[in-house]
Amino acid sequence: MEEQSALMLEKMLFTSSKPDENVHLCVVAIDDTHAASFRHGQHSRLQMNETVMLYNVLNPVIRYESTVAAVSESYDIIVFKLKKDKFKSFPRGVGRLFRGREYLQLGVDSYREPNWKHGIISHEKRGFYVGTSHGQVGDSGSGIFDSSGLFLGISVGKKCFSFCDWKDMPVGEIADHHPDTQIISSEVIFAFSGIIDDEFEPNMKSALVT
């Protein structure tokens, strides 16, 4: 990815935690008025329509007042909607995930700096995809993009390695192991949160809590 394109994506990074806090809760703009993140942890305390301030990672002076617009306990996703402003930087569009697709993961590290990773979708599970971008503590809420900047989804968790059956595993598999990354696709996020294109109107209001 070109440096200019990478910088544009980094401008879409926010935290729902204040810049001076010890833990940085990553939030990613997904269109001009919505942002998404993980639901677990501190975000699990937030209620529908509750006001949440979003702080830009590159420039903490930039902040937006938002409300909780949709939550999904099953998908572990929370969606915020800006109260009145619009994001100046947001994805140029959305793309689809599929097995074998390469992706870029953009999140926030422990120093509140943009953190890039690269991965490939290894397989699909019911409701989510599994990627190889070496899931680590703090990765939740990271945005998943393709090399052209299309929004593909959100990282919400990692699969930890268990040594309970290590005696039955090949040595190479143990040595090469790294935690998988759990990814919720952009399609799922937009669908359950009821975000649709302006030229279409739903027949009935979508349920915003799943």
Tab-separated table of C-alpha atoms in Angstrom:
chain	number	residue	atom	x	y	z
A	1	MET	CA	0.000	0.000	0.000
A	2	GLU	CA	1.247	3.482	-0.876
A	3	GLU	CA	2.253	5.763	1.988
A	4	GLN	CA	-0.450	8.302	1.123
A	5	SER	CA	-3.156	5.625	1.156
A	6	ALA	CA	-1.879	4.265	4.474
A	7	LEU	CA	-1.975	7.733	6.026
A	8	MET	CA	-5.540	8.223	4.811
A	9	LEU	CA	-6.611	5.022	6.577
A	10	GLU	CA	-4.759	6.000	9.745
A	11	LYS	CA	-6.816	9.198	9.844
A	12	MET	CA	-9.899	6.975	10.297
A	13	LEU	CA	-8.581	5.584	13.588
A	14	PHE	CA	-10.213	6.721	16.825
A	15	THR	CA	-10.463	5.627	20.439
A	16	SER	CA	-13.494	5.753	22.704
A	17	SER	CA	-11.081	6.138	25.605
A	18	LYS	CA	-9.417	9.461	26.364
A	19	PRO	CA	-5.912	9.973	24.928
A	20	ASP	CA	-4.290	9.993	28.394
A	21	GLU	CA	-5.859	6.726	29.588
A	22	ASN	CA	-3.778	3.569	30.019
A	23	VAL	CA	-6.003	1.403	27.826
A	24	HIS	CA	-6.817	2.514	24.290
A	25	LEU	CA	-10.113	1.212	22.878
A	26	CYS	CA	-9.815	1.185	19.095
A	27	VAL	CA	-12.710	2.504	16.981
A	28	VAL	CA	-12.720	2.715	13.172
A	29	ALA	CA	-14.794	5.002	10.946
A	30	ILE	CA	-16.778	2.838	8.499
A	31	ASP	CA	-18.606	5.579	6.587
A	32	ASP	CA	-19.089	9.341	6.907
A	33	THR	CA	-21.296	9.158	10.020
A	34	HIS	CA	-20.686	5.713	11.591
A	35	ALA	CA	-17.811	3.989	13.382
A	36	ALA	CA	-17.458	0.434	14.685
A	37	SER	CA	-15.567	-1.430	17.381
A	38	PHE	CA	-15.742	-4.514	19.613
A	39	ARG	CA	-18.553	-4.974	22.136
A	40	HIS	CA	-16.766	-6.846	24.950
A	41	GLY	CA	-14.805	-5.363	27.857
A	42	GLN	CA	-15.408	-1.722	28.707
A	43	HIS	CA	-17.674	-1.301	25.672
A	44	SER	CA	-20.083	-3.862	27.156
A	45	ARG	CA	-21.152	-1.240	29.708
A	46	LEU	CA	-22.437	1.151	27.052
A	47	GLN	CA	-26.191	1.350	26.499
A	48	MET	CA	-28.183	2.131	23.357
A	49	ASN	CA	-28.305	5.889	22.618
A	50	GLU	CA	-25.628	6.599	25.231
A	51	THR	CA	-23.317	9.481	24.305
A	52	VAL	CA	-19.693	8.524	23.589
A	53	MET	CA	-16.832	10.839	22.604
A	54	LEU	CA	-14.497	9.544	19.886
A	55	TYR	CA	-10.886	10.824	19.871
A	56	ASN	CA	-8.760	10.756	16.721
A	57	VAL	CA	-5.524	8.783	17.069
A	58	LEU	CA	-3.280	10.931	14.867
A	59	ASN	CA	-4.677	14.206	16.197
A	60	PRO	CA	-6.457	13.899	19.589
A	61	VAL	CA	-7.668	17.488	19.251
A	62	ILE	CA	-10.083	16.131	16.642
A	63	ARG	CA	-13.015	14.564	18.469
A	64	TYR	CA	-16.593	13.712	17.615
A	65	GLU	CA	-19.640	13.304	19.817
A	66	SER	CA	-21.507	10.119	18.982
A	67	THR	CA	-24.228	7.854	20.318
A	68	VAL	CA	-24.458	4.077	20.492
A	69	ALA	CA	-26.520	3.230	17.407
A	70	ALA	CA	-26.358	-0.576	17.347
A	71	VAL	CA	-24.919	-3.454	19.352
A	72	SER	CA	-24.588	-7.164	18.717
A	73	GLU	CA	-23.652	-9.445	21.576
A	74	SER	CA	-23.469	-12.462	19.254
A	75	TYR	CA	-21.118	-10.766	16.778
A	76	ASP	CA	-19.295	-8.764	19.496
A	77	ILE	CA	-19.723	-5.491	17.580
A	78	ILE	CA	-20.802	-2.006	18.630
A	79	VAL	CA	-21.630	0.780	16.161
A	80	PHE	CA	-21.503	4.496	16.930
A	81	LYS	CA	-23.282	7.259	14.986
A	82	LEU	CA	-22.104	10.863	14.996
A	83	LYS	CA	-24.621	13.271	16.489
A	84	LYS	CA	-24.215	16.080	13.975
A	85	ASP	CA	-20.796	16.132	12.297
A	86	LYS	CA	-19.319	13.927	9.581
A	87	PHE	CA	-15.962	12.186	9.465
A	88	LYS	CA	-13.488	13.918	7.175
A	89	SER	CA	-11.795	10.588	6.449
A	90	PHE	CA	-13.614	7.281	5.976
A	91	PRO	CA	-13.285	4.186	3.747
A	92	ARG	CA	-13.784	4.719	0.016
A	93	GLY	CA	-16.096	1.714	-0.072
A	94	VAL	CA	-16.615	-1.827	1.189
A	95	GLY	CA	-15.337	-5.173	-0.015
A	96	ARG	CA	-16.052	-8.829	0.682
A	97	LEU	CA	-14.061	-11.376	2.621
A	98	PHE	CA	-13.398	-14.860	1.291
A	99	ARG	CA	-10.966	-17.681	1.884
A	100	GLY	CA	-7.499	-16.875	0.590
A	101	ARG	CA	-8.028	-13.122	0.474
A	102	GLU	CA	-5.123	-11.013	1.672
A	103	TYR	CA	-5.894	-8.125	3.998
A	104	LEU	CA	-4.344	-5.350	6.045
A	105	GLN	CA	-5.199	-4.926	9.717
A	106	LEU	CA	-4.998	-1.451	11.238
A	107	GLY	CA	-5.351	-0.906	14.959
A	108	VAL	CA	-3.886	0.981	17.909
A	109	ASP	CA	-0.903	-0.223	19.932
A	110	SER	CA	-0.189	0.263	23.644
A	111	TYR	CA	1.460	3.625	22.902
A	112	ARG	CA	-1.672	4.830	21.077
A	113	GLU	CA	0.064	4.671	17.716
A	114	PRO	CA	-1.289	3.115	14.487
A	115	ASN	CA	-0.388	-0.574	14.315
A	116	TRP	CA	-0.301	-2.374	10.944
A	117	LYS	CA	-0.461	-6.120	10.326
A	118	HIS	CA	-0.867	-8.294	7.256
A	119	GLY	CA	-2.881	-11.482	6.990
A	120	ILE	CA	-4.801	-13.928	4.835
A	121	ILE	CA	-8.308	-15.275	5.417
A	122	SER	CA	-7.679	-18.944	6.213
A	123	HIS	CA	-11.264	-20.125	6.580
A	124	GLU	CA	-14.828	-19.150	7.397
A	125	LYS	CA	-16.824	-20.072	10.494
A	126	ARG	CA	-20.495	-19.512	11.265
A	127	GLY	CA	-20.849	-15.752	11.569
A	128	PHE	CA	-17.189	-14.789	11.247
A	129	TYR	CA	-13.934	-15.284	9.364
A	130	VAL	CA	-10.554	-16.430	10.645
A	131	GLY	CA	-7.399	-14.583	9.601
A	132	THR	CA	-3.680	-15.166	10.061
A	133	SER	CA	-2.655	-11.686	11.253
A	134	HIS	CA	-1.391	-13.009	14.615
A	135	GLY	CA	-4.045	-11.882	17.088
A	136	GLN	CA	-2.711	-10.170	20.199
A	137	VAL	CA	-4.154	-8.506	23.277
A	138	GLY	CA	-5.304	-5.028	22.264
A	139	ASP	CA	-6.068	-5.907	18.634
A	140	SER	CA	-9.834	-5.842	19.143
A	141	GLY	CA	-11.517	-3.081	17.173
A	142	SER	CA	-8.849	-3.036	14.472
A	143	GLY	CA	-10.101	-2.293	10.981
A	144	ILE	CA	-9.647	-4.836	8.194
A	145	PHE	CA	-8.939	-3.374	4.733
A	146	ASP	CA	-7.712	-4.443	1.325
A	147	SER	CA	-4.703	-2.865	-0.374
A	148	SER	CA	-6.902	-0.302	-2.143
A	149	GLY	CA	-8.487	0.906	1.107
A	150	LEU	CA	-11.834	-0.894	0.926
A	151	PHE	CA	-13.335	-1.684	4.336
A	152	LEU	CA	-13.622	-5.452	4.855
A	153	GLY	CA	-14.487	-5.834	8.528
A	154	ILE	CA	-13.444	-5.532	12.179
A	155	SER	CA	-11.153	-7.722	14.282
A	156	VAL	CA	-12.894	-8.680	17.521
A	157	GLY	CA	-10.822	-11.454	19.073
A	158	LYS	CA	-8.048	-14.014	18.926
A	159	LYS	CA	-7.899	-17.772	19.330
A	160	CYS	CA	-5.419	-18.809	21.992
A	161	PHE	CA	-3.263	-21.913	21.784
A	162	SER	CA	-3.845	-24.699	24.268
A	163	PHE	CA	-1.043	-27.037	25.277
A	164	CYS	CA	-3.430	-29.606	26.756
A	165	ASP	CA	-2.887	-31.979	23.814
A	166	TRP	CA	0.625	-30.904	22.834
A	167	LYS	CA	1.982	-34.468	23.093
A	168	ASP	CA	-0.197	-35.509	20.159
A	169	MET	CA	0.776	-32.547	17.963
A	170	PRO	CA	3.633	-32.412	15.437
A	171	VAL	CA	6.632	-30.425	16.678
A	172	GLY	CA	6.465	-28.160	13.628
A	173	GLU	CA	2.852	-27.239	14.346
A	174	ILE	CA	3.721	-26.228	17.908
A	175	ALA	CA	6.739	-24.186	16.799
A	176	ASP	CA	4.876	-22.378	14.017
A	177	HIS	CA	1.707	-21.669	15.977
A	178	HIS	CA	0.356	-18.147	16.339
A	179	PRO	CA	-3.107	-17.063	17.523
A	180	ASP	CA	-5.741	-16.708	14.808
A	181	THR	CA	-7.695	-13.472	14.419
A	182	GLN	CA	-11.508	-13.454	14.528
A	183	ILE	CA	-12.996	-11.042	11.973
A	184	ILE	CA	-16.583	-9.836	11.547
A	185	SER	CA	-17.253	-8.884	7.922
A	186	SER	CA	-18.390	-5.461	6.731
A	187	GLU	CA	-21.552	-7.069	5.329
A	188	VAL	CA	-22.595	-8.332	8.752
A	189	ILE	CA	-21.800	-5.015	10.446
A	190	PHE	CA	-23.807	-2.916	7.997
A	191	ALA	CA	-26.674	-5.424	7.937
A	192	PHE	CA	-27.361	-5.762	11.675
A	193	SER	CA	-26.870	-2.040	12.313
A	194	GLY	CA	-29.402	-1.077	9.642
A	195	ILE	CA	-26.990	1.109	7.637
A	196	ILE	CA	-28.144	1.283	4.010
A	197	ASP	CA	-27.469	3.493	0.997
A	198	ASP	CA	-29.445	6.731	0.872
A	199	GLU	CA	-31.310	5.813	-2.300
A	200	PHE	CA	-32.952	2.807	-0.626
A	201	GLU	CA	-35.541	2.837	2.139
A	202	PRO	CA	-36.277	-0.181	4.352
A	203	ASN	CA	-39.795	-1.602	4.528
A	204	MET	CA	-39.568	-1.641	8.294
A	205	LYS	CA	-37.122	-0.429	10.901
A	206	SER	CA	-34.315	-2.882	11.520
A	207	ALA	CA	-33.671	-4.254	14.979
A	208	LEU	CA	-30.553	-2.576	16.312
A	209	VAL	CA	-29.807	-4.988	19.149
A	210	THR	CA	-28.989	-8.597	18.258
